[in-house]
CSV table of C-alpha atoms and ligand atoms in Angstrom, one decimal:
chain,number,residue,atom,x,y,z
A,1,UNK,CA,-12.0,4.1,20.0
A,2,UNK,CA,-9.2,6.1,18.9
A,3,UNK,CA,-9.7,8.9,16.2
A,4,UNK,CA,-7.9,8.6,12.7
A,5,UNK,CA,-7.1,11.8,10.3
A,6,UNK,CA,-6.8,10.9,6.6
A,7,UNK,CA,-4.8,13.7,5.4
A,8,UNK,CA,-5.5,13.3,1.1
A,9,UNK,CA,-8.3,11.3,0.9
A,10,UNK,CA,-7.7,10.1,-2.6
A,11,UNK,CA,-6.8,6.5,-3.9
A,12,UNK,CA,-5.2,5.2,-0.8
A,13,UNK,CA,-6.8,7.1,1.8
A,14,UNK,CA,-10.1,5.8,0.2
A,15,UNK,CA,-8.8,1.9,0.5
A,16,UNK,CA,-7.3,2.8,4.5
A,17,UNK,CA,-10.8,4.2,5.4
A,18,UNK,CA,-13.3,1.5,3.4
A,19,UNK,CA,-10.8,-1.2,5.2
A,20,UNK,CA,-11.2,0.9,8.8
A,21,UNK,CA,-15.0,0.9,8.4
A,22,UNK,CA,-15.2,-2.6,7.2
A,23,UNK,CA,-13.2,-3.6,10.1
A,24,UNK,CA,-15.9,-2.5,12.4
A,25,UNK,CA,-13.7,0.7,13.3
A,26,UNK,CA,-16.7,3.5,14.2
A,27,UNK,CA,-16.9,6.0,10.9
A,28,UNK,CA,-17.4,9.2,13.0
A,29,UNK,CA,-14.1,8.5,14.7
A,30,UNK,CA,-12.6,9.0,10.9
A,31,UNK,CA,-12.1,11.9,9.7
A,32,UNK,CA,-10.6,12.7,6.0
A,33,UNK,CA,-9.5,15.8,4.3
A,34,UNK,CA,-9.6,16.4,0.4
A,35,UNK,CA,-9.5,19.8,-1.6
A,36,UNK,CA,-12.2,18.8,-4.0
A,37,UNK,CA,-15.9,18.5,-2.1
A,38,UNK,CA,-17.5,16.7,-4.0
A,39,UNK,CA,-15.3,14.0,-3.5
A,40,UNK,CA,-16.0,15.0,0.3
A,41,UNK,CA,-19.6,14.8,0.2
A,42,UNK,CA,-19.3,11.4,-1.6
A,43,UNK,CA,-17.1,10.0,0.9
A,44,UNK,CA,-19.4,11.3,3.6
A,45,UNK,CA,-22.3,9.4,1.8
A,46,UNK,CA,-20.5,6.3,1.0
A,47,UNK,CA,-18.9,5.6,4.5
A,48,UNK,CA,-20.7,7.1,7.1
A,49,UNK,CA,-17.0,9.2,7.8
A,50,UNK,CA,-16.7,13.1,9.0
A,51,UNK,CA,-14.8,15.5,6.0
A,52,UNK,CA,-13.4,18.9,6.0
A,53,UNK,CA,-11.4,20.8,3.9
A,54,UNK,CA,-9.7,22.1,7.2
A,55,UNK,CA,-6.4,19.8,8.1
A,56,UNK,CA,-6.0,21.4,10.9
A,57,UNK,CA,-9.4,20.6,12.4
A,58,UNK,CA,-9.1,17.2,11.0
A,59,UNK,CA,-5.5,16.7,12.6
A,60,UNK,CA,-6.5,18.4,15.9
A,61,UNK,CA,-7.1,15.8,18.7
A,62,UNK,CA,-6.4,12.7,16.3
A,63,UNK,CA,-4.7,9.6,17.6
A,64,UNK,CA,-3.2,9.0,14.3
A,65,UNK,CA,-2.7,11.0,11.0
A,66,UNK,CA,-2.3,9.3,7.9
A,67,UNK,CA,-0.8,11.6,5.3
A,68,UNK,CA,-2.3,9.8,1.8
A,69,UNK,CA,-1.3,12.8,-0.3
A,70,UNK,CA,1.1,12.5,-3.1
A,71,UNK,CA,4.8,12.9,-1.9
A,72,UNK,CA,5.9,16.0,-3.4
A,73,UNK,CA,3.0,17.4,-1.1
A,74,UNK,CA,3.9,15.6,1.9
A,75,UNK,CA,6.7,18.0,3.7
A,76,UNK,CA,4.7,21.4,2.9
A,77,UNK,CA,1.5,19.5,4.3
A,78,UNK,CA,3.2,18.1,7.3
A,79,UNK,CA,5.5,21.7,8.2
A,80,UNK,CA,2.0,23.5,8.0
A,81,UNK,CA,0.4,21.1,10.3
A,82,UNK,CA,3.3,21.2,12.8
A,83,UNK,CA,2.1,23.0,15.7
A,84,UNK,CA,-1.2,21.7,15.5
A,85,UNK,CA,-0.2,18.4,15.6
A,86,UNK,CA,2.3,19.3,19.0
A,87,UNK,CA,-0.5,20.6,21.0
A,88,UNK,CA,-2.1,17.0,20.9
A,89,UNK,CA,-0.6,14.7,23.5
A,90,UNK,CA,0.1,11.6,21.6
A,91,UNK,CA,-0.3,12.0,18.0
A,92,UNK,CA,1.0,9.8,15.6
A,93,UNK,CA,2.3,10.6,12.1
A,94,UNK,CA,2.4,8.1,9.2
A,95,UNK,CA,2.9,8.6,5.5
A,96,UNK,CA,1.7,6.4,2.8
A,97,UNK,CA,3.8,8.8,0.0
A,98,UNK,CA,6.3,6.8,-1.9
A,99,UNK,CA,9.8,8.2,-1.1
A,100,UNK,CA,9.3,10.0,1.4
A,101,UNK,CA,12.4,9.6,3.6
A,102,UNK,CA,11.7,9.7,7.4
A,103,UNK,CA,14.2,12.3,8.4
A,104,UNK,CA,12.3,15.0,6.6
A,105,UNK,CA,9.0,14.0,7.6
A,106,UNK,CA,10.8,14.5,11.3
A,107,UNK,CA,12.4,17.9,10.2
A,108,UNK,CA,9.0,18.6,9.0
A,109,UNK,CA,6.8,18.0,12.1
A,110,UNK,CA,7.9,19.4,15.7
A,111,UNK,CA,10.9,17.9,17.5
A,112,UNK,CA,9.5,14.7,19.2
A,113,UNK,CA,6.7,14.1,17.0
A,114,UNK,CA,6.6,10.2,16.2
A,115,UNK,CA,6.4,9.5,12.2
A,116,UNK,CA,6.1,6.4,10.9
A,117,UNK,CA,6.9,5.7,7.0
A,118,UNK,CA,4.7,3.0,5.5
A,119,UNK,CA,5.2,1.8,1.7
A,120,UNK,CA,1.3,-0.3,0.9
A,121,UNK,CA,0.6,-1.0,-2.1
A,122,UNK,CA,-3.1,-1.2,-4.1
A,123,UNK,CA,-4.4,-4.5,-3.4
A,124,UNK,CA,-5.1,-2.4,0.2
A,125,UNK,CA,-8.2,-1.1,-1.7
A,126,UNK,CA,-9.7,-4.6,-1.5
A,127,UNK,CA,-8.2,-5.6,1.9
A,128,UNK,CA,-5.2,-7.4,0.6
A,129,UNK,CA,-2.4,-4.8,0.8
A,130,UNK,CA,1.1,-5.1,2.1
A,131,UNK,CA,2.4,-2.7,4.5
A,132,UNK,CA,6.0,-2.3,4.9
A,133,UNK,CA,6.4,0.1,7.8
A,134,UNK,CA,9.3,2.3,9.1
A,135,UNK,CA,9.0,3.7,12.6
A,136,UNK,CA,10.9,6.8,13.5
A,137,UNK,CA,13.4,7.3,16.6
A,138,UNK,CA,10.5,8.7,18.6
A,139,UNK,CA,8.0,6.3,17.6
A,140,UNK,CA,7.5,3.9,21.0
A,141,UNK,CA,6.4,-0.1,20.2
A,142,UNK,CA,3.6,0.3,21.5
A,143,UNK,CA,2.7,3.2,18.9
A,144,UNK,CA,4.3,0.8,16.2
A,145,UNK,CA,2.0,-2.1,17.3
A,146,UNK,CA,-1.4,0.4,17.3
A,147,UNK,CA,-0.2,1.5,13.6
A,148,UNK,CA,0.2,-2.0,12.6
A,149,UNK,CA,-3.4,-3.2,14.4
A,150,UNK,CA,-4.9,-0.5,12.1
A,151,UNK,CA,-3.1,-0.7,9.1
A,152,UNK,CA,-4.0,-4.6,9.4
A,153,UNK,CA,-7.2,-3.8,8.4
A,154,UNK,CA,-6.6,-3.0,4.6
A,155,UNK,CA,-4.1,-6.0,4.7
A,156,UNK,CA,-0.5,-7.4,5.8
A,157,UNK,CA,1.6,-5.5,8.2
A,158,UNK,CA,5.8,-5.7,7.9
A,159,UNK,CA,8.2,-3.4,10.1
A,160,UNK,CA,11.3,-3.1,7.9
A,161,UNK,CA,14.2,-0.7,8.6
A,162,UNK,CA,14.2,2.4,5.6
A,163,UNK,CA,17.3,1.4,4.0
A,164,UNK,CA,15.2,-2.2,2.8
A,165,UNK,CA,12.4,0.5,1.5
A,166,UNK,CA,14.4,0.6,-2.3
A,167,UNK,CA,13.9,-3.1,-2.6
A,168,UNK,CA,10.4,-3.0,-0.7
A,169,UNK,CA,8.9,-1.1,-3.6
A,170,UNK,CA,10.4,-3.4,-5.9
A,171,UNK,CA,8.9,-6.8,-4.6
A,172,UNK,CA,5.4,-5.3,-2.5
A,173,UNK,CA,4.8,-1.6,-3.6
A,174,UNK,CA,5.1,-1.7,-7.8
A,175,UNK,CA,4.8,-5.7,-7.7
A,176,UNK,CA,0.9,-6.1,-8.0
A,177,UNK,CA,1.8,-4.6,-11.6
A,178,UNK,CA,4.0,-7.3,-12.9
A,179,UNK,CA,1.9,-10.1,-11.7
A,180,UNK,CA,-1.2,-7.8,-13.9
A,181,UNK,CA,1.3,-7.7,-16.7
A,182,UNK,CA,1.8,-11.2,-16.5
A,183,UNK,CA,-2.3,-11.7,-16.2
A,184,UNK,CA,-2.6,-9.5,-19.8
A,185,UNK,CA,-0.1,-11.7,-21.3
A,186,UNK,CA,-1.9,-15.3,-20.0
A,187,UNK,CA,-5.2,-13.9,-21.5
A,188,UNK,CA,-3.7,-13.0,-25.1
A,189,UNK,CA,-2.1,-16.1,-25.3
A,190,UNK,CA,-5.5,-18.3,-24.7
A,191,UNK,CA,-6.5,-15.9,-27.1
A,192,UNK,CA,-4.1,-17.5,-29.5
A,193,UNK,CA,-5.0,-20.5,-28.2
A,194,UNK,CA,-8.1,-20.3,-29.3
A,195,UNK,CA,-10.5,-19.4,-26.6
A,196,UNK,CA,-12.9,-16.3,-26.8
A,197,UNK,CA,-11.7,-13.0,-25.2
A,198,UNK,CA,-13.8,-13.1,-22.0
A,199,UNK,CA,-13.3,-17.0,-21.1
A,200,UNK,CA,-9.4,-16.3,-21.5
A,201,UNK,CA,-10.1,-13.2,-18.7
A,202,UNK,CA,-12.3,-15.0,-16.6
A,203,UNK,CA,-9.7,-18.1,-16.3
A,204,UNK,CA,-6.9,-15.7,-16.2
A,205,UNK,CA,-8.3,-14.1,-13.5
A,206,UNK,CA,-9.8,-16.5,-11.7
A,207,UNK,CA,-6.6,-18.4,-11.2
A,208,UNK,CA,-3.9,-15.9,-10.7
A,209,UNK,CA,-6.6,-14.6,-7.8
A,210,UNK,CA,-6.4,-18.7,-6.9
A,211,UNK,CA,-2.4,-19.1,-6.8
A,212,UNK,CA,-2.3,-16.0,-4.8
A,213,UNK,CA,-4.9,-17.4,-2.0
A,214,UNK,CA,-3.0,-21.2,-1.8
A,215,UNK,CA,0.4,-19.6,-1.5
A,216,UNK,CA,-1.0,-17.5,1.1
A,217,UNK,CA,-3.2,-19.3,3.5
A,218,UNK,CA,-0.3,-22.6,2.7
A,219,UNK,CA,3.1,-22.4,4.2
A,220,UNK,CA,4.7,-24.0,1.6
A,221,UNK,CA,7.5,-22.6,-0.8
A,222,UNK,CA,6.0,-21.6,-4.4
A,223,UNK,CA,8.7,-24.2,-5.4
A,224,UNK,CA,6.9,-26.3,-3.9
A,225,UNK,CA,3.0,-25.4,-4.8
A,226,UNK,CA,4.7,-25.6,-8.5
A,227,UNK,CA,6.1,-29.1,-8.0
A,228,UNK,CA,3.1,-30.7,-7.2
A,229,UNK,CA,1.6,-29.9,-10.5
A,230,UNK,CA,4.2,-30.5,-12.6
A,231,UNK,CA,3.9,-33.9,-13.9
A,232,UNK,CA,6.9,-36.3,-14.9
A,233,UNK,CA,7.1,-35.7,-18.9
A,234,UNK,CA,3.4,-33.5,-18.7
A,235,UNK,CA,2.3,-30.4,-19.5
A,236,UNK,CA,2.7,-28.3,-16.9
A,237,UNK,CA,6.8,-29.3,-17.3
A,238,UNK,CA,6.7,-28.0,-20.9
A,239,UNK,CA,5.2,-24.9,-20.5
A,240,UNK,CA,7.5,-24.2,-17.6
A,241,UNK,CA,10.8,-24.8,-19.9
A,242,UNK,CA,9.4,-22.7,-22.2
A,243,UNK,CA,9.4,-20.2,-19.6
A,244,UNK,CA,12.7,-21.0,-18.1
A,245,UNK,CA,14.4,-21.1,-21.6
A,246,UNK,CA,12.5,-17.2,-22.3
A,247,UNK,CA,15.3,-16.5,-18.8
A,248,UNK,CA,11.7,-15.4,-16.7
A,249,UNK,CA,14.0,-15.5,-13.1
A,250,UNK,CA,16.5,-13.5,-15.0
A,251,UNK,CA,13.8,-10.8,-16.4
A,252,UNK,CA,12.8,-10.8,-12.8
A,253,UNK,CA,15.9,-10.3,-11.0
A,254,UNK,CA,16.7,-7.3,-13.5
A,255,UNK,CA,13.3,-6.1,-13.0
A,256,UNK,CA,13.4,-6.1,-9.5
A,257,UNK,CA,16.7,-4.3,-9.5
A,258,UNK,CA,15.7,-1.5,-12.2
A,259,UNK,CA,12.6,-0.8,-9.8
A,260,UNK,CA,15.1,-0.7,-6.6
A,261,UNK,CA,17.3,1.8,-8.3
A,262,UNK,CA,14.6,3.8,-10.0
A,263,UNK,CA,13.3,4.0,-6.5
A,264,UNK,CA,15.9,5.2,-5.1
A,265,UNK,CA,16.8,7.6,-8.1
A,266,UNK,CA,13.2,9.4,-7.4
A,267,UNK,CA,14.2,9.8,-3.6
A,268,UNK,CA,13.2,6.2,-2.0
B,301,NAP,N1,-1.5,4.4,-6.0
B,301,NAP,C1,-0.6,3.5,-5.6
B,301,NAP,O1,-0.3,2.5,-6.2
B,301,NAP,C2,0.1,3.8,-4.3
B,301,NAP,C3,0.6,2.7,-3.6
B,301,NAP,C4,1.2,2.9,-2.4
B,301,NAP,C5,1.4,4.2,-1.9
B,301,NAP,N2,0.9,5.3,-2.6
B,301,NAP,C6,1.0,6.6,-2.1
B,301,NAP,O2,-0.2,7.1,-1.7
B,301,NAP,C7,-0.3,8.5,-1.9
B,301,NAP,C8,-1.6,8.9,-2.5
B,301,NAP,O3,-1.7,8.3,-3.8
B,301,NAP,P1,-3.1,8.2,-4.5
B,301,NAP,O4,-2.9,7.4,-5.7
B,301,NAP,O5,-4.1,8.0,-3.5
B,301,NAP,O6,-3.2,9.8,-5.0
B,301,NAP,P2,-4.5,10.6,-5.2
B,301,NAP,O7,-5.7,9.8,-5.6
B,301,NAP,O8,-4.2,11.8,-6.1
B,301,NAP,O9,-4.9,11.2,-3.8
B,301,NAP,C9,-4.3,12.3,-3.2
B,301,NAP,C10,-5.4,13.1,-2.5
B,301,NAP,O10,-4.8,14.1,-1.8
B,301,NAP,C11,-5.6,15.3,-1.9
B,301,NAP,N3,-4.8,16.5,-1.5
B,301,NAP,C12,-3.8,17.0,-2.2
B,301,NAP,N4,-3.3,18.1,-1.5
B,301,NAP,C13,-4.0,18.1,-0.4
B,301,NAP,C14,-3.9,19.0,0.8
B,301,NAP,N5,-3.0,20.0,0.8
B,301,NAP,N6,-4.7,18.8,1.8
B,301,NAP,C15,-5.7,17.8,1.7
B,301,NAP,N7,-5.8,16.9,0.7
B,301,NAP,C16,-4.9,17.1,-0.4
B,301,NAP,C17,-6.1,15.3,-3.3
B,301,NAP,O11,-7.3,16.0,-3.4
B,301,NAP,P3,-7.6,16.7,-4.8
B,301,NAP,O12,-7.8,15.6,-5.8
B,301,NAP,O13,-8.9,17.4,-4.6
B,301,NAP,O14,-6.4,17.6,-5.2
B,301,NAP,C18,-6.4,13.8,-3.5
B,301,NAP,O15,-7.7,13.4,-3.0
B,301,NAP,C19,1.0,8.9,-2.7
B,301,NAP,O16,1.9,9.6,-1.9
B,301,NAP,C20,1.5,7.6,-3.2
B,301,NAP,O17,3.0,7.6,-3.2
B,301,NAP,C21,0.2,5.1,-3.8
């Protein structure tokens, strides 16, 4: 089994190794870094994984290092772990940071080294995630297909090219919080409707988390999913023209693109 490095073992490193370990990958073929060790010790406990505060010892004979810090961190991390990385045969590099273009991830790491830039988003801490991916020029297919088997793990797996990455954040990466926003709103407005706080949340919830699962295991269009409850003259048709009138597709087209280019403003 091969041997992963979580380099940042915060958030997101968390979700990739709980999916790994759930997935049946061995534990003591993980190994995650952190600076803080308590966090460490409770990662140790929790998942049965190895820690160090060493990256070098974590990155040194790994198959795969994910890089899970946060990406003003990622070059300095990656430049310092250069040569150790080189002296393994194979190793493959692949940041999670937002951002993080792959041409200084490449100027970071030893001519040669394959990086790959991945853009997931939070639903990977429950399994669910979406993983845009990126390879680099010396990243083979086979590498890109053993990235993807692992990453499938903690969710969906994409290969996009980085120029799509902008508009990646906007509809996978920073789109779990829109459909929340949109959850909040749902549960104040039974609220006004008369229901009591905690049924609004559990129906709220309990039926955005439904919508999501039949437009995902279903092939068919939302359009679609959305026709067949929307009754001639009913009242599924007059909340939706309520919504339509509000201009919701144009709040989301302008949303989408404010995200794209705020993206790309912070270095996407
Ligand atoms: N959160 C999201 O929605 C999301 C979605 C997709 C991608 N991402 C990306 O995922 C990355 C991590 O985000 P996060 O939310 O998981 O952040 P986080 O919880 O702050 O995790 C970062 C971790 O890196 C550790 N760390 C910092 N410098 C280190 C170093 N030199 N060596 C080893 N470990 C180091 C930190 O340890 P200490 O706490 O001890 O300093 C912390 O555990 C970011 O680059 C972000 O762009 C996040």
């Amino acid at each position: 089994m091969s041997t992963i490095a979580i380099i940042g073992a915060g958030n997101i490193g968390e979700a990739l190794i709980s999916g790994l370990v759930a997935a049946g990958h061995d534990p003591k073929s993980v190994i995650a870094t952190n600076r803080t060790p308590s966090r460490s010790k409770y990662l140790e406990n929790e998942y049965g994984i190895r820690t160090t505060d060493d990256n070098h010892a974590a990155v040194s004979g790994a198959d795969y290092v994910f890089v899970c810090v946060k990406p003003p961190q990622v070059v300095s991390v990656l430049s310092e772990l250069a040569d150790t990385i080189d002296k393994n045969d194979s190793t493959v590099v692949a940041s999670l940071a937002a951002g993080v273009k792959i041409a200084d991830m490449e100027e970071a790491v030893s001519a040669g080294t394959p990086v790959i830039r991945i853009m997931a988003n939070t639903p990977m801490i429950v399994g669910a995630g979406m993983n845009a991916c990126t390879p680099g020029r010396y990243v083979s297919d086979q590498q890109m297909d053993e990235v993807a088997e692992v990453l499938s793990a903690v969710g969906d797996v994409v290969v996009v090219k980085e120029d799509q990455m902008d508009a990646v954040v906007a509809v996978s990466g920073s789109a779990p919080a829109y459909y929340f926003l949109f959850t909040e709103a749902l549960i104040d407005a039974g609220v006004q409707a008369g229901l009591p706080r905690d049924l609004a949340l559990k129906l709220a919830k309990s039926t955005v988390a439904g919508a999501g699962a039949l437009l995902s295991q279903r092939d068919d269009e939302p359009a679609t999913l959305r026709a067949n409850i929307s009754s001639p003259g009913g009242s599924t048709v007059a909340a939706l023209r309520e919504l339509e009138e509000s201009g919701i597709r144009g709040a989301v087209f302008r949303a989408v693109e404010a995200c794209a280019r705020r993206s790309n403003e912070l270095g996407g």
